[in-house]
Amino acid sequence: MARQQERARRTRAAIIRSAAVEFGKSGYAAASLNRILEGSRATKGAMYFHFDSKEDLARAVLDSAIERYGITIDRWLARTDLGPLDLVHGVFDELALRLDHDIIVQAEFRLVIDPGFHRRGHGGCPMLSAAIRDLTVGAIERGQLRPETDPDRFTRTLAGALIGQCYMADAHGGDPDLRTRFRESLEVLVQATCTQEWAEEFGRSGWRASARLEELDSPG
């Protein structure tokens, strides 16, 4: 029984990964179930055992991406040696790595902006925005951002800037890379809203931690 369950889990994961490749390459409307099946090397019966439709597959890709967002957020929030703004930097630095190297997160970004699918799901953006807002509030309380900083405006502006950088990276290639683009966006916004004390400390030490590719655990 345990062996059968493990085989079923692996088959489901392979189908989700193949779906992510197809959605990332073709978008939702043009994605082919036959290509997904071929890429997964699963039987048609196995695919329909696990998933009812293409929409069901897309939702599974989004759910898998949300798990990865959760791993990233939890990893950085567990860092008690870092202040709120360094944690924001860490989260977005790791997200940039995932967008470059994790096919599930790449497909999630393609799906949530796809006109044929985006109204059906929001991926990891709400989770990410909630975490960044909480860290923004923490940065205000810690004296890193000025007291008049509006956490909601800060979060919306940062999220919009990063989404825009993803578009720019797609349109103009990888120079500069996505990590650099994300860091530049964060620094421009933070430097416009930070306290003088934090600016002086940042000038001496810079960001205190960065993401590492080898630490990107993936569920499944």
Coordinates of C-alpha atoms in Angstrom, one line a residue:
M1 CA 0.0 0.0 0.0
A2 CA 2.8 2.5 0.9
R3 CA 4.6 1.7 -2.3
Q4 CA 1.4 2.3 -4.4
Q5 CA 0.8 5.6 -2.6
E6 CA 4.4 6.7 -3.3
R7 CA 4.0 5.7 -6.9
A8 CA 0.8 7.7 -7.2
R9 CA 2.4 10.7 -5.5
R10 CA 5.3 10.6 -8.0
T11 CA 2.9 10.3 -10.9
R12 CA 0.8 13.2 -9.8
A13 CA 4.0 15.3 -9.2
A14 CA 5.3 14.4 -12.7
I15 CA 2.0 15.4 -14.3
I16 CA 2.0 18.8 -12.4
R17 CA 5.5 19.5 -13.5
S18 CA 4.7 18.6 -17.1
A19 CA 1.7 20.9 -16.9
A20 CA 3.8 23.7 -15.6
V21 CA 6.2 23.3 -18.5
E22 CA 3.3 23.4 -21.0
F23 CA 1.5 26.3 -19.3
G24 CA 4.8 28.3 -19.0
K25 CA 5.5 27.8 -22.7
S26 CA 2.1 28.0 -24.3
G27 CA -0.2 29.8 -21.9
Y28 CA -3.5 28.4 -20.6
A29 CA -5.7 28.5 -23.7
A30 CA -3.1 27.0 -26.1
A31 CA -1.8 24.4 -23.6
S32 CA -2.3 20.8 -24.9
L33 CA -3.3 18.0 -22.6
N34 CA -1.7 15.6 -25.0
R35 CA 1.7 17.4 -24.6
I36 CA 1.2 17.4 -20.9
L37 CA 0.6 13.7 -20.9
E38 CA 3.6 13.0 -23.2
G39 CA 5.9 15.1 -21.0
S40 CA 4.8 13.3 -17.8
R41 CA 5.1 9.8 -19.3
A42 CA 1.9 8.9 -17.4
T43 CA -1.0 7.1 -18.9
K44 CA -4.2 8.9 -19.8
G45 CA -6.0 6.9 -17.1
A46 CA -3.5 8.1 -14.5
M47 CA -3.9 11.7 -15.5
Y48 CA -7.7 11.6 -15.3
F49 CA -7.5 9.7 -12.0
H50 CA -5.7 12.7 -10.5
F51 CA -7.1 15.6 -12.5
D52 CA -10.6 16.3 -14.0
S53 CA -9.7 18.9 -16.6
K54 CA -7.1 21.4 -17.8
E55 CA -8.4 23.9 -15.3
D56 CA -7.9 21.4 -12.5
L57 CA -4.3 20.9 -13.7
A58 CA -3.7 24.7 -13.8
R59 CA -5.1 25.0 -10.2
A60 CA -2.8 22.2 -9.1
V61 CA 0.2 24.2 -10.6
L62 CA -1.0 27.3 -8.7
D63 CA -1.3 25.3 -5.5
S64 CA 2.2 23.9 -5.9
A65 CA 3.5 27.4 -6.5
I66 CA 1.8 28.6 -3.4
E67 CA 3.5 25.9 -1.4
R68 CA 6.8 27.2 -2.7
Y69 CA 5.9 30.8 -1.8
G70 CA 5.1 29.6 1.7
I71 CA 8.5 27.8 2.0
T72 CA 10.3 31.0 1.0
I73 CA 8.3 33.3 3.3
D74 CA 8.6 30.9 6.3
R75 CA 12.4 30.5 5.7
W76 CA 13.0 34.2 5.9
L77 CA 10.6 35.0 8.7
A78 CA 12.4 32.4 10.8
R79 CA 15.6 34.5 10.6
T80 CA 15.7 36.3 14.0
D81 CA 19.0 37.8 13.2
L82 CA 17.6 40.1 10.5
G83 CA 15.5 43.3 10.7
P84 CA 12.3 43.7 8.7
L85 CA 13.8 45.3 5.6
D86 CA 16.5 42.7 5.3
L87 CA 13.7 40.1 5.5
V88 CA 11.9 41.8 2.6
H89 CA 15.1 41.7 0.6
G90 CA 15.6 38.1 1.4
V91 CA 12.1 37.1 0.4
F92 CA 12.3 38.9 -3.0
D93 CA 15.8 37.7 -3.6
E94 CA 14.7 34.1 -3.2
L95 CA 11.6 34.8 -5.3
A96 CA 13.8 36.0 -8.1
L97 CA 15.8 32.8 -7.9
R98 CA 12.6 30.8 -8.1
L99 CA 11.4 32.7 -11.1
D100 CA 14.7 32.0 -12.8
H101 CA 15.0 28.3 -11.8
D102 CA 11.7 26.9 -10.6
I103 CA 9.4 25.8 -13.5
I104 CA 6.4 25.7 -11.1
V105 CA 6.8 29.3 -10.1
Q106 CA 7.5 30.4 -13.7
A107 CA 4.2 28.8 -14.8
E108 CA 2.3 30.4 -11.9
F109 CA 3.4 33.8 -13.0
R110 CA 2.3 33.0 -16.6
L111 CA -1.0 31.7 -15.5
V112 CA -2.0 34.6 -13.1
I113 CA -1.4 37.1 -15.9
D114 CA -3.0 35.0 -18.6
P115 CA -6.3 36.6 -19.8
G116 CA -7.8 33.1 -20.3
F117 CA -7.1 32.1 -16.7
H118 CA -6.3 34.9 -14.3
R119 CA -9.8 35.4 -13.0
R120 CA -9.9 31.8 -11.8
G121 CA -7.0 32.2 -9.3
H122 CA -4.5 34.5 -7.8
G123 CA -1.5 32.2 -7.1
G124 CA 0.9 33.3 -4.4
C125 CA 0.5 37.1 -4.7
P126 CA -2.0 37.5 -1.8
M127 CA 0.3 35.5 0.5
L128 CA 3.3 37.4 -0.5
S129 CA 1.6 40.8 -0.2
A130 CA 0.4 40.0 3.3
A131 CA 3.9 39.0 4.4
I132 CA 5.4 42.2 2.9
R133 CA 2.8 44.4 4.5
D134 CA 3.5 42.8 7.9
L135 CA 7.2 43.4 7.4
T136 CA 6.6 46.9 6.4
V137 CA 4.7 47.6 9.6
G138 CA 7.6 46.0 11.5
A139 CA 10.0 48.3 9.7
I140 CA 8.0 51.4 10.7
E141 CA 7.9 50.2 14.3
R142 CA 11.6 49.5 14.3
G143 CA 12.5 52.9 13.0
Q144 CA 13.7 51.7 9.6
L145 CA 10.9 53.4 7.6
R146 CA 9.5 56.8 8.5
P147 CA 6.4 56.9 10.6
E148 CA 4.2 58.4 7.9
T149 CA 4.9 55.5 5.5
D150 CA 1.6 53.9 4.4
P151 CA 2.1 50.1 4.6
D152 CA -0.6 49.4 2.0
R153 CA 0.8 51.9 -0.5
F154 CA 4.4 50.6 0.1
T155 CA 3.2 47.0 -0.5
R156 CA 1.2 47.8 -3.6
T157 CA 4.0 49.9 -5.1
L158 CA 6.7 47.3 -4.4
A159 CA 4.5 44.4 -5.8
G160 CA 3.7 46.4 -8.9
A161 CA 7.4 47.3 -9.5
L162 CA 8.4 43.6 -9.2
I163 CA 5.7 42.4 -11.6
G164 CA 6.8 45.1 -14.0
Q165 CA 10.4 43.9 -13.7
C166 CA 9.3 40.4 -14.6
Y167 CA 7.8 41.8 -17.8
M168 CA 10.9 43.8 -18.6
A169 CA 13.1 40.7 -18.0
D170 CA 10.9 38.7 -20.4
A171 CA 11.0 41.5 -23.0
H172 CA 14.6 42.4 -22.9
G173 CA 16.4 39.2 -21.7
G174 CA 18.4 38.6 -18.7
D175 CA 20.6 41.8 -18.5
P176 CA 20.4 42.8 -15.8
D177 CA 19.2 39.6 -14.2
L178 CA 16.0 39.4 -12.3
R179 CA 17.7 39.5 -8.9
T180 CA 19.4 42.7 -9.8
R181 CA 16.1 44.2 -11.1
F182 CA 14.3 43.2 -7.9
R183 CA 17.0 44.6 -5.7
E184 CA 17.1 47.9 -7.6
S185 CA 13.3 48.3 -7.3
L186 CA 13.4 47.6 -3.6
E187 CA 16.3 49.9 -2.9
V188 CA 14.6 52.8 -4.8
L189 CA 11.4 52.5 -2.8
V190 CA 13.1 51.9 0.5
Q191 CA 15.5 54.8 0.0
A192 CA 12.5 57.1 -0.6
T193 CA 10.8 56.1 2.6
C194 CA 13.5 55.1 5.1
T195 CA 14.8 57.0 8.1
Q196 CA 18.2 58.7 8.1
E197 CA 19.5 56.3 10.7
W198 CA 18.7 53.2 8.6
A199 CA 20.1 54.9 5.4
E200 CA 23.4 55.5 7.2
E201 CA 23.5 51.9 8.5
F202 CA 22.7 50.5 5.0
G203 CA 25.4 52.7 3.5
R204 CA 27.9 50.9 5.8
S205 CA 26.7 47.3 5.6
G206 CA 24.3 46.9 2.6
W207 CA 21.9 44.0 2.7
R208 CA 22.8 41.5 5.4
A209 CA 21.7 38.3 3.7
S210 CA 20.9 36.9 0.3
A211 CA 19.1 33.8 -1.0
R212 CA 21.1 30.8 -2.2
L213 CA 20.0 28.5 -5.0
E214 CA 21.0 25.3 -3.2
E215 CA 18.5 26.1 -0.4
L216 CA 15.4 26.2 -2.6
D217 CA 13.5 23.2 -1.3
S218 CA 10.6 22.2 -3.4
P219 CA 7.6 20.1 -2.1
G220 CA 6.8 17.0 -4.0

